[in-house]
Coordinates of C-alpha atoms in Angstrom, one line a residue:
X1170 CA 105.6 94.8 117.5
X1171 CA 103.3 95.5 114.8
X1172 CA 100.2 97.6 115.8
X1173 CA 97.3 97.0 113.2
X1174 CA 94.9 99.4 114.7
X1175 CA 96.0 102.8 114.7
X1176 CA 94.3 105.9 113.3
X1177 CA 95.2 108.9 111.2
X1178 CA 93.6 112.2 110.1
X1179 CA 95.1 114.2 107.1
X1180 CA 95.5 117.8 107.2
X1181 CA 92.4 118.7 105.2
X1182 CA 91.5 122.1 104.7
X1183 CA 88.1 123.5 104.8
X1184 CA 88.0 123.6 101.1
X1185 CA 88.9 120.1 100.6
X1186 CA 86.1 119.3 103.2
X1187 CA 83.4 120.6 101.0
X1188 CA 84.3 117.6 98.5
X1189 CA 82.2 115.5 101.0
X1190 CA 79.7 118.1 102.5
X1191 CA 79.4 121.8 101.6
X1192 CA 78.0 122.6 105.4
X1193 CA 79.5 120.0 107.7
X1194 CA 82.6 118.4 106.1
X1195 CA 85.4 117.2 108.1
X1196 CA 88.6 119.0 108.1
X1197 CA 91.5 119.8 110.6
X1198 CA 92.3 122.9 112.4
X1199 CA 96.2 122.4 113.4
X1200 CA 96.0 124.9 116.3
X1201 CA 99.4 125.7 117.6
X1202 CA 100.9 122.7 115.6
X1203 CA 101.1 120.2 118.6
X1204 CA 97.5 120.0 119.4
X1205 CA 94.4 120.8 117.3
X1206 CA 90.9 119.9 116.6
X1207 CA 88.8 117.9 114.2
X1208 CA 86.3 120.1 112.7
X1209 CA 82.9 119.3 111.3
X1210 CA 82.2 122.7 109.4
X1211 CA 82.4 125.1 112.0
X1212 CA 82.0 123.1 114.9
X1213 CA 85.0 121.6 117.0
X1214 CA 84.4 117.7 116.8
X1215 CA 87.2 116.7 119.0
X1216 CA 90.8 117.7 120.3
X1217 CA 93.6 115.8 118.8
X1218 CA 97.5 116.0 118.9
X1219 CA 99.9 116.2 116.4
X1220 CA 100.8 112.4 115.9
X1221 CA 97.3 112.1 114.3
X1222 CA 98.3 114.0 111.2
X1223 CA 102.1 114.4 111.1
X1224 CA 104.0 111.2 110.1
X1225 CA 107.5 112.3 111.7
X1226 CA 105.9 113.0 115.0
X1227 CA 104.2 109.2 114.6
X1228 CA 107.6 107.7 113.8
X1229 CA 109.1 109.0 116.7
X1230 CA 106.6 107.8 119.1
X1231 CA 106.8 104.2 117.6
X1232 CA 110.3 104.3 118.0
X1233 CA 109.7 105.3 121.7
X1234 CA 107.2 102.6 122.0
X1235 CA 109.6 99.9 120.3
X1236 CA 106.7 99.4 117.3
X1237 CA 108.5 98.4 114.2
X1238 CA 105.4 99.0 111.9
X1239 CA 102.1 100.2 112.1
X1240 CA 99.2 99.8 110.0
X1241 CA 97.1 103.0 109.7
X1242 CA 93.4 103.7 108.9
X1243 CA 91.4 106.7 108.6
X1244 CA 89.5 108.2 111.5
X1245 CA 85.7 106.7 111.1
X1246 CA 84.2 110.2 111.0
X1247 CA 85.8 110.4 107.3
X1248 CA 83.7 107.4 106.1
X1249 CA 81.1 109.7 104.7
X1250 CA 78.4 107.0 104.1
X1251 CA 75.5 109.1 104.5
X1252 CA 76.6 111.2 101.5
X1253 CA 75.7 110.6 97.8
X1254 CA 77.9 107.9 96.2
X1255 CA 79.5 109.9 93.9
X1256 CA 80.7 112.7 96.5
X1257 CA 81.8 109.8 98.7
X1258 CA 83.9 107.9 96.1
X1259 CA 85.5 111.1 95.3
X1260 CA 86.2 111.6 99.2
X1261 CA 87.5 108.1 99.5
X1262 CA 89.9 108.7 96.4
X1263 CA 91.2 112.0 98.3
X1264 CA 91.4 110.2 101.8
X1265 CA 93.3 107.3 100.3
X1266 CA 95.6 109.2 98.4
X1267 CA 96.5 111.3 101.6
X1268 CA 97.0 108.1 103.6
X1269 CA 99.5 106.8 100.8
X1270 CA 101.2 110.2 101.2
X1271 CA 101.4 110.0 104.9
X1272 CA 103.0 106.5 104.8
X1273 CA 105.3 107.6 101.6
X1274 CA 108.5 108.6 103.7
X1275 CA 108.5 105.5 105.9
X1276 CA 106.9 102.7 103.7
X1277 CA 108.3 99.7 105.7
X1278 CA 107.2 101.2 108.8
X1279 CA 103.7 102.7 108.0
X1280 CA 101.4 101.0 105.8
X1281 CA 97.8 102.3 105.0
X1282 CA 94.2 100.8 104.8
X1283 CA 91.8 102.4 102.5
X1284 CA 88.2 103.5 102.9
X1285 CA 85.6 103.0 100.5
X1286 CA 82.1 104.4 99.7
X1287 CA 80.5 101.5 101.1
X1288 CA 76.8 102.7 100.4
X1289 CA 77.7 101.8 96.6
X1290 CA 79.0 98.2 96.4
X1291 CA 80.4 98.9 92.5
X1292 CA 81.8 102.1 93.7
X1293 CA 83.3 100.5 96.8
X1294 CA 84.8 97.4 94.9
X1295 CA 86.4 99.8 92.2
X1296 CA 88.4 101.9 94.8
X1297 CA 89.6 98.6 96.4
X1298 CA 91.1 97.5 93.2
X1299 CA 92.5 101.2 93.1
X1300 CA 93.8 101.1 96.6
X1301 CA 95.5 97.9 95.9
X1302 CA 96.9 99.0 92.7
X1303 CA 98.5 101.9 94.8
X1304 CA 100.2 99.7 97.4
X1305 CA 97.5 99.9 100.2
X1306 CA 97.4 96.8 102.4
X1307 CA 93.7 96.3 102.9
X1308 CA 90.6 97.9 103.7
X1309 CA 88.8 99.7 106.7
X1310 CA 85.0 100.0 107.0
X1311 CA 82.3 100.9 109.2
X1312 CA 80.1 97.9 111.0
X1313 CA 77.2 99.3 109.2
X1314 CA 75.7 101.6 106.6
X1315 CA 72.7 103.3 107.9
X1316 CA 70.1 100.7 108.8
X1317 CA 72.1 97.9 106.8
X1318 CA 74.2 95.5 109.0
X1319 CA 77.0 93.5 107.6
X1320 CA 74.3 90.6 106.5
X1321 CA 72.9 92.9 103.9
X1322 CA 73.4 91.2 100.6
X1323 CA 75.3 94.0 99.0
X1324 CA 77.7 94.3 101.8
X1325 CA 78.4 90.4 101.9
X1326 CA 79.0 91.1 98.0
X1327 CA 81.5 93.7 99.0
X1328 CA 83.2 91.2 101.3
X1329 CA 83.3 88.6 98.9
X1330 CA 85.2 90.9 96.4
X1331 CA 87.6 91.7 99.2
X1332 CA 88.2 88.1 99.5
X1333 CA 88.9 87.8 95.8
X1334 CA 91.1 90.7 95.8
X1335 CA 93.1 89.5 98.4
X1336 CA 92.4 92.4 100.5
X1337 CA 92.0 91.9 104.6
X1338 CA 89.2 93.9 106.0
X1339 CA 89.4 96.0 109.5
X1340 CA 85.5 96.4 110.6
X1341 CA 85.5 99.5 112.9
X1342 CA 82.4 100.5 114.9
X1343 CA 80.9 103.9 114.1
X1344 CA 77.8 105.9 114.3
X1345 CA 76.8 104.1 117.5
X1346 CA 73.2 103.3 118.2
X1347 CA 71.0 104.7 121.1
X1348 CA 72.7 107.9 121.3
X1349 CA 69.5 109.6 122.4
X1350 CA 69.7 107.8 125.8
X1351 CA 73.7 108.2 126.4
X1352 CA 73.9 112.1 126.3
X1353 CA 76.9 111.9 129.2
X1354 CA 80.1 110.4 130.3
X1355 CA 81.0 108.9 126.8
X1356 CA 78.5 106.4 127.1
X1357 CA 78.3 105.8 123.3
X1358 CA 81.9 104.9 123.1
X1359 CA 81.6 102.7 126.4
X1360 CA 78.4 100.9 125.9
X1361 CA 77.3 101.2 122.4
X1362 CA 80.8 100.5 120.4
X1363 CA 80.9 97.2 121.8
X1364 CA 77.7 96.4 121.3
X1365 CA 78.0 97.5 117.5
X1366 CA 80.9 95.4 117.0
X1367 CA 79.1 92.4 118.6
X1368 CA 76.3 93.3 116.4
X1369 CA 78.2 93.0 113.2
X1370 CA 80.0 89.8 114.0
X1371 CA 76.6 88.3 115.1
X1372 CA 74.8 89.4 111.8
X1373 CA 77.4 87.6 109.8
X1374 CA 77.5 84.4 111.9
X1375 CA 73.5 84.2 112.5
X1376 CA 72.6 85.1 109.0
X1377 CA 74.7 82.4 107.7
X1378 CA 76.7 84.9 105.7
X1379 CA 79.8 83.0 106.7
X1380 CA 78.6 80.0 105.0
X1381 CA 78.4 81.8 101.7
X1382 CA 81.5 84.0 102.2
X1383 CA 84.5 82.4 101.0
X1384 CA 87.2 81.1 103.8
X1385 CA 89.7 83.0 102.2
X1386 CA 88.1 86.1 103.6
X1387 CA 90.6 87.9 106.0
X1388 CA 88.4 90.0 108.5
X1389 CA 89.2 91.5 111.6
X1390 CA 86.9 93.4 114.2
X1391 CA 88.3 96.3 116.4
X1392 CA 88.4 96.7 120.1
X1393 CA 88.7 92.8 120.7
X1394 CA 85.4 92.1 118.9
X1395 CA 83.4 94.3 121.4
X1396 CA 81.2 92.3 123.8
X1397 CA 81.3 89.2 121.5
X1398 CA 83.5 87.1 123.6
X1399 CA 82.0 87.5 126.9
X1400 CA 78.5 87.0 125.6
X1401 CA 79.1 83.9 123.4
X1402 CA 77.9 81.5 125.7
X1403 CA 74.6 83.3 126.0
X1404 CA 74.4 83.1 122.2
X1405 CA 75.3 79.5 121.7
X1406 CA 72.4 78.6 124.6
X1407 CA 70.1 80.9 122.4
X1408 CA 71.0 78.8 119.5
X1409 CA 70.4 75.5 121.2
X1410 CA 66.7 76.7 122.6
X1411 CA 65.3 78.7 120.0
X1412 CA 64.8 77.9 116.2
X1413 CA 64.4 81.5 115.4
X1414 CA 68.0 81.9 116.5
X1415 CA 69.4 79.0 114.3
X1416 CA 66.9 79.5 111.3
X1417 CA 69.9 80.6 109.1
X1418 CA 73.0 79.4 111.3
X1419 CA 73.5 75.8 110.6
X1420 CA 76.1 75.4 113.3
X1421 CA 76.4 76.6 116.7
X1422 CA 77.8 80.1 116.7
X1423 CA 81.0 79.5 118.7
X1424 CA 82.0 77.4 115.7
X1425 CA 82.4 80.4 113.6
X1426 CA 85.3 81.7 115.5
X1427 CA 87.7 80.3 112.9
X1428 CA 86.5 82.6 110.3
X1429 CA 87.7 86.1 111.9
X1430 CA 90.2 87.9 114.0
X1431 CA 90.1 90.5 116.6
X1432 CA 92.5 93.0 117.9
X1433 CA 93.7 93.0 121.3
X1434 CA 92.6 96.3 122.4
X1435 CA 90.8 95.5 125.4
X1436 CA 92.7 97.1 128.5
X1437 CA 92.4 94.1 131.1
X1438 CA 94.7 91.1 131.4
X1439 CA 91.5 89.1 132.5
X1440 CA 89.9 90.2 129.4
X1441 CA 92.6 89.5 127.0
X1442 CA 93.1 86.0 128.7
X1443 CA 89.2 85.1 127.9
X1444 CA 89.7 86.7 124.3
X1445 CA 92.6 84.3 123.6
X1446 CA 90.8 81.4 125.0
X1447 CA 87.5 82.0 122.8
X1448 CA 89.2 83.1 119.6
X1449 CA 92.3 81.1 119.9
X1450 CA 95.9 82.8 120.1
X1451 CA 96.3 82.7 116.4
X1452 CA 93.4 84.9 115.8
X1453 CA 94.3 87.8 118.5
X1454 CA 96.4 90.7 116.8
X1455 CA 97.9 93.4 118.5
X1456 CA 96.2 96.8 118.1
X1457 CA 96.4 100.0 120.2
X1458 CA 93.9 102.4 118.7
X1459 CA 96.6 105.1 118.5
X1460 CA 96.8 107.9 119.1
X1461 CA 93.4 108.4 120.7
X1462 CA 93.0 108.9 124.6
X1463 CA 90.8 105.6 124.7
X1464 CA 93.7 103.8 123.0
X1465 CA 96.6 102.0 124.7
X1466 CA 98.6 104.3 126.5
X1467 CA 101.4 101.9 126.9
X1468 CA 101.7 99.8 123.6
X1469 CA 102.1 96.1 124.3
X1470 CA 102.1 96.4 128.0
X1471 CA 98.9 94.6 128.3
X1472 CA 99.9 91.5 126.3
X1473 CA 103.2 91.5 128.5
X1474 CA 101.6 91.6 131.6
X1475 CA 99.1 89.1 131.2
X1476 CA 99.6 86.0 133.3
X1477 CA 99.2 82.3 131.9
X1478 CA 100.5 83.0 128.2
X1479 CA 103.7 82.0 127.2
X1480 CA 106.5 83.7 125.1
X1481 CA 105.4 82.2 121.8
X1482 CA 102.1 83.6 122.4
X1483 CA 103.1 86.8 123.1
X1484 CA 105.0 86.8 119.9
X1485 CA 102.4 85.8 117.9
X1486 CA 99.9 88.4 119.3
X1487 CA 102.3 91.1 119.0
X1488 CA 103.9 90.5 115.6
X1489 CA 103.6 87.3 113.8
X1490 CA 99.8 87.1 113.6
X1491 CA 99.6 90.5 111.8
X1492 CA 102.3 89.2 109.6
X1493 CA 100.3 86.3 108.4
X1494 CA 97.0 88.3 108.3
X1495 CA 98.0 91.0 106.2
X1496 CA 100.5 88.8 104.1
X1497 CA 103.7 90.5 105.0
X1498 CA 107.3 89.8 104.8
X1499 CA 108.7 89.6 108.4
X1500 CA 111.9 90.8 109.5
X1501 CA 114.1 90.3 112.7
X1502 CA 112.9 93.1 114.5

């Protein structure tokens, strides 16, 4: 199995965190060594466990789960899009170098995605090029920068650069909408996060951005594409009925599903079957959201348990699709 959606958080010190933000920079309090906290300045942001920052522990858990390879990316809190570009660029270099270090002892098992200062297109493109030269496999971005969605011309230009550079892109939701109405029960993660992902996909479709971007762009959306697959019929109906929906989108929205991929992190066999039906088995990639509590607790079990899909489909989702998407050489594992 190849897990293409997993996170890490480097053992950043309070001093290092000030590269990004002197008051509320993110850093790691390792606690007792087994469990600790992600910190923002002096405040605890989230409890975390050792596998998030310790590659040796990560590899032990991958062995136990039967995962041959894992693609890791930064925890989205590290993006830094709200900071001045020069700070964010220095910060991205630091985080990316630590990501490479995290993978260094097992480069065939652990492979990193880069982060970039996405608020500055030129700086972001430079960091993509630097990351590729340093052996990073692709790039992870947030699904928006402030009020700018992925159809913003500067962000479309960045995606075009990734296509030209041959760097795959993982889009991860973050900084979720409507937080003031969702103060309890982790509702931003349960309601707004899937909506954010659907928003980013529809922004690219309905704006006509996919018409302008090269087909060589390899782009994948986390968490099964959020609410996109379930609501695609509603979107197609709106496109047929309202000219304001189809103004910039010359084809039905459903015709663009061959332009992107999604991961399999949906936690329900019925949802996974729908996702495969909508996207096609070749565009669903195994991802766990490891090692967070909202991730897949038994990696691969959902795919193995889903009825109505054959062993060839399971193998493609669990492994082969990631090899193709990231341009990796396979093994017999």
